[in-house]
Coordinates of C-alpha atoms in Angstrom, one line a residue:
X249 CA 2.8 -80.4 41.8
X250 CA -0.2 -80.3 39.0
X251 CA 0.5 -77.2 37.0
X252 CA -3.0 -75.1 36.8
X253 CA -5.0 -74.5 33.8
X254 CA -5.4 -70.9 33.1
X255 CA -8.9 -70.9 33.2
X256 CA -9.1 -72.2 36.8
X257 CA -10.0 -69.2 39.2
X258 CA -8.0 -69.3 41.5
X259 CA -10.2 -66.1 43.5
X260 CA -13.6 -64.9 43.9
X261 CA -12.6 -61.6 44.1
X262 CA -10.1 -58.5 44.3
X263 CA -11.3 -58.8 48.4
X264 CA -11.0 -62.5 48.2
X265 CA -7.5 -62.7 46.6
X266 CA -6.5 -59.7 49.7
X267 CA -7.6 -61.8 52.4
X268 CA -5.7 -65.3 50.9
X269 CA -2.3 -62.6 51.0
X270 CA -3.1 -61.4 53.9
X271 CA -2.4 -65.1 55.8
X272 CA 0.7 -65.2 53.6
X273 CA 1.9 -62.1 54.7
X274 CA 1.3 -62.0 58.6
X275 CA 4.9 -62.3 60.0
X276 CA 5.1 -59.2 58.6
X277 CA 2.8 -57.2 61.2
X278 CA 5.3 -56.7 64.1
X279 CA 7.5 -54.7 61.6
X280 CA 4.7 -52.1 61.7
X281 CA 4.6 -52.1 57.6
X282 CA 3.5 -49.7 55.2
X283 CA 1.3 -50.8 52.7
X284 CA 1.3 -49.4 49.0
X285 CA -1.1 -50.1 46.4
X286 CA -0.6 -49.5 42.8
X287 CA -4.5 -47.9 42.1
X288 CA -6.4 -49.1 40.8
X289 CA -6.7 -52.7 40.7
X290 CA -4.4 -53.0 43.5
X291 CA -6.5 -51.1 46.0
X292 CA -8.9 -53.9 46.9
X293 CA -6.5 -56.7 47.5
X294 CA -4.0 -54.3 49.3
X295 CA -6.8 -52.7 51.3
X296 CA -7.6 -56.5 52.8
X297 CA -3.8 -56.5 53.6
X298 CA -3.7 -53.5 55.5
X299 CA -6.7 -54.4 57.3
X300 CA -5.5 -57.8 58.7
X301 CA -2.1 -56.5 59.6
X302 CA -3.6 -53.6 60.8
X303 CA -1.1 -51.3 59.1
X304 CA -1.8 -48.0 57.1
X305 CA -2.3 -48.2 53.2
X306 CA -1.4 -45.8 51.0
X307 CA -0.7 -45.4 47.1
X308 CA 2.4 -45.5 44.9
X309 CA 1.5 -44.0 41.6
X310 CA 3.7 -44.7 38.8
X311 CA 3.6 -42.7 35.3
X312 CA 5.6 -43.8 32.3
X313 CA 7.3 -41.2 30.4
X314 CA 7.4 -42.5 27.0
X315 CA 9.8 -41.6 23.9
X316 CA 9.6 -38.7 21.9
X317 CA 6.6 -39.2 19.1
X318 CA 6.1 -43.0 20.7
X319 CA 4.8 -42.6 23.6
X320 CA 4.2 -46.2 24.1
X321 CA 8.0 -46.5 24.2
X322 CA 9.2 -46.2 28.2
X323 CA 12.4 -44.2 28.3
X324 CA 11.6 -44.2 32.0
X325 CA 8.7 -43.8 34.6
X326 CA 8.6 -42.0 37.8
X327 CA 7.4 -42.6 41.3
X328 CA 5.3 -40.0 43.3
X329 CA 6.4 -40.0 47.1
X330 CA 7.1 -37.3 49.9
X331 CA 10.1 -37.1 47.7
X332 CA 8.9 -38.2 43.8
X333 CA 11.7 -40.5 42.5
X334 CA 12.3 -41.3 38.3
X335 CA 14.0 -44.0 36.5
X336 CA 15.3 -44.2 33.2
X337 CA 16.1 -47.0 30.6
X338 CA 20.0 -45.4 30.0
X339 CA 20.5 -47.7 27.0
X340 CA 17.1 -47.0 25.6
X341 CA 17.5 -43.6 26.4
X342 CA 20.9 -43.4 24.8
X343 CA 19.9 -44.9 21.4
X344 CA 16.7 -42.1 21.3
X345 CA 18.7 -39.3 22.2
X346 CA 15.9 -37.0 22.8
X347 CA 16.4 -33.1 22.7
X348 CA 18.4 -31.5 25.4
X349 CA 15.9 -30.7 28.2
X350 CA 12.9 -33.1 26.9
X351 CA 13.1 -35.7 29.7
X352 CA 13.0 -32.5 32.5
X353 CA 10.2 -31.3 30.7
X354 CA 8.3 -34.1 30.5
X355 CA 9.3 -35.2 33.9
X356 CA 7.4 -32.0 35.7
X357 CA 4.3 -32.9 33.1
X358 CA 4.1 -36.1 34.6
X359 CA 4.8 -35.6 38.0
X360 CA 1.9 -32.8 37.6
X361 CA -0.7 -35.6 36.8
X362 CA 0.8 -37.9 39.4
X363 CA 0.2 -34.7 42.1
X364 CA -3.3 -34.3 40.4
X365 CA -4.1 -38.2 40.6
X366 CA -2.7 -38.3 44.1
X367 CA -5.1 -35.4 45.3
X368 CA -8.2 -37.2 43.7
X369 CA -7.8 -40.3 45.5
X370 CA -6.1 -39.0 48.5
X371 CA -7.3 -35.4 49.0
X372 CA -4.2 -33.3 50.8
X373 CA -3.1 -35.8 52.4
X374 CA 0.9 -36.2 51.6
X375 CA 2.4 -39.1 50.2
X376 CA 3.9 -41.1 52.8
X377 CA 7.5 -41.3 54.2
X378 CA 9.7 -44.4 52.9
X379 CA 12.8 -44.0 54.3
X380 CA 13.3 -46.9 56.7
X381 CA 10.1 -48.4 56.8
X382 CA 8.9 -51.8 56.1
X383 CA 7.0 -51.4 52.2
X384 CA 4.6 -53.8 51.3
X385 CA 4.0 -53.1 47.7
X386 CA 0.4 -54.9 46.4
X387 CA -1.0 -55.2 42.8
X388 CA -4.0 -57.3 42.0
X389 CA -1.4 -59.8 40.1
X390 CA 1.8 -59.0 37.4
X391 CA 1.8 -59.7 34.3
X392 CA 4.5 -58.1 31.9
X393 CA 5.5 -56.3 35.2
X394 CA 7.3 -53.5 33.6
X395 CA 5.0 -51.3 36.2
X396 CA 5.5 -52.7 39.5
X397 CA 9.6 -53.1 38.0
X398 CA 9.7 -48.9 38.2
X399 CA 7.4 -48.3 40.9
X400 CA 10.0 -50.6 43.1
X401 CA 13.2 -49.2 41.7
X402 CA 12.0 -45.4 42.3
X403 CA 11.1 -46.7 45.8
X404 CA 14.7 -48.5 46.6
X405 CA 15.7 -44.8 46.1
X406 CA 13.9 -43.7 49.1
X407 CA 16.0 -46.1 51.3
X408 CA 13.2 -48.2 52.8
X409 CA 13.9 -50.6 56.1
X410 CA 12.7 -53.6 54.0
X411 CA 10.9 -53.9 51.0
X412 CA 8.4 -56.2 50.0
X413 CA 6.2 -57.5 46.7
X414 CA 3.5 -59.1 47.4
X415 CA 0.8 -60.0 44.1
X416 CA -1.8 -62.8 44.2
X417 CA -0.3 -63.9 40.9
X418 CA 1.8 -63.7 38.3
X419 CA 3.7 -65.5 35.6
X420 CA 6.9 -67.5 37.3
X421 CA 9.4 -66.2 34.7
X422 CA 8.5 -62.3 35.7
X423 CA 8.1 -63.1 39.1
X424 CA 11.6 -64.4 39.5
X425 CA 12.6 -61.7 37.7
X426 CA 11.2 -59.4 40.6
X427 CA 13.1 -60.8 42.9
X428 CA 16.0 -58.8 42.6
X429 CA 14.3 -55.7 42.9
X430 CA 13.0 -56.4 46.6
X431 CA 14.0 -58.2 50.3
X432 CA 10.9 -60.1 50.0
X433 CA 8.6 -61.7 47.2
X434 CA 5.0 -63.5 47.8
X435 CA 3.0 -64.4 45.1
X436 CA 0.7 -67.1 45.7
X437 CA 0.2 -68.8 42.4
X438 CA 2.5 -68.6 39.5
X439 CA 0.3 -71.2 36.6
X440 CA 1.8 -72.6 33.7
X441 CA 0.8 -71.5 30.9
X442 CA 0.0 -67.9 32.0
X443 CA -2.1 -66.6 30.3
X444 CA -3.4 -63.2 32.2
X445 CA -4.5 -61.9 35.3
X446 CA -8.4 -61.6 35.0
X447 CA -8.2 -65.4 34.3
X448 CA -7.7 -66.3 37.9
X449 CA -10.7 -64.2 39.0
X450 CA -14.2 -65.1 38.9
X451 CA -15.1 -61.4 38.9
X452 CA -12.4 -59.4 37.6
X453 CA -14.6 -56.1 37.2
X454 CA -12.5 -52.6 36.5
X455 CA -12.3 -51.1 39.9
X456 CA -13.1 -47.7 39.5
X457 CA -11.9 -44.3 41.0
X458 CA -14.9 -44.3 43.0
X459 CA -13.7 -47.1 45.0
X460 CA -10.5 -46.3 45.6
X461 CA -11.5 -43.1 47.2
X462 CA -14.0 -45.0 49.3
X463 CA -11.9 -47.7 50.1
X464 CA -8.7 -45.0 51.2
X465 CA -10.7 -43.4 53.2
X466 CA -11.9 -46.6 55.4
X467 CA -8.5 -47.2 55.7
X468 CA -8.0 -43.7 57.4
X469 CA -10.8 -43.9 59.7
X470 CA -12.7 -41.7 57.8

């Protein structure tokens, strides 16, 4: 098989690139899945998903907890949910050693903004239930995947039926990386080189809160 250029696109669109996962992902439907976005980019594509399988879409927001002074170093992340979940990076954590009671501390912080983020796309509408359901979990692609990587562990705590990642692309070393975090992986193109996500798009614009909102709501019936 021709390995692809980076600069081919490979979708027109967020919508576009949702409608080609879609097909890939209809044996799915019977299982009655839940569909989770990571906002924001992930809203479009997932919202196409939900839409063909005729399945309810939701979010799973994901906030990083970073190092003491360095923020930009993860000791962990955590997951909102009807029960919010947290990792952490125990080696990374161990080596830091961060005061006693710092990661609590800044674990309600960020569970705070998760809970504020949640209500601005979703109003007071709860998170959804996991627990033995089928999770489809949607981004617009993967690149490092160090996101979508905690998002899907904090889920796995939740004890879904069946989980599932499914990105329009991504780079194949991540990808297959990926796959031992979930039941299922679909990604439809993994080019070599990879070079980033917005390459594969022929519009790539930031999708704003705006949308999401919009685009939630449609999905509700609203």
């Amino acid at each position: 098989m021709r390995a692809l250029m980076p600069d081919i696109q490979l979708f027109r669109d967020r919508p576009h690139a949702g409608q080609e996962l879609a097909e890939a992902l209809l044996h799915l439907a019977d299982r009655q899945p839940l569909v989770l976005a990571l906002p924001r980019g992930g809203v479009p594509v997932a919202y196409e998903v939900a839409r063909r399988l005729s399945a309810p879409l939701d979010l799973v927001l994901v906030r990083k907890i970073g190092a003491p002074g360095n923020e930009e170093l993860a000791l962990g992340a955590v997951i909102d949910g009807a029960e919010p979940k947290w990792v952490i990076n125990q080696e990374l954590f161990n080596q830091i050693a961060p005061p006693p009671g710092w990661f609590d501390e800044e674990m309600r912080r960020q569970l705070a903004e998760l809970e504020r983020r949640r209500q601005r796309y979703c109003g007071q509408r709860p998170a959804p239930v996991i627990t033995d359901r089928c999770v489809i979990v949607i981004d617009d692609g993967v690149a490092t995947g160090a996101t979508v990587r905690a998002a899907l562990k904090g889920l796995r705590q939740s004890k879904p039926e069946h989980i599932v990642l499914a990105v329009p692309v991504g780079p194949r070393d991540v990808i297959e990386m990926l796959r031992s975090e979930v039941d299922e992986l679909v990604c439809l193109a993994m080019p070599e080189p990879f070079i980033g996500v917005g390459c594969h798009y022929a519009d790539f614009t930031q999708t704003t809160d705006e949308q999401v909102i919009d685009l939630l709501a449609r999905a509700q019936g609203a």
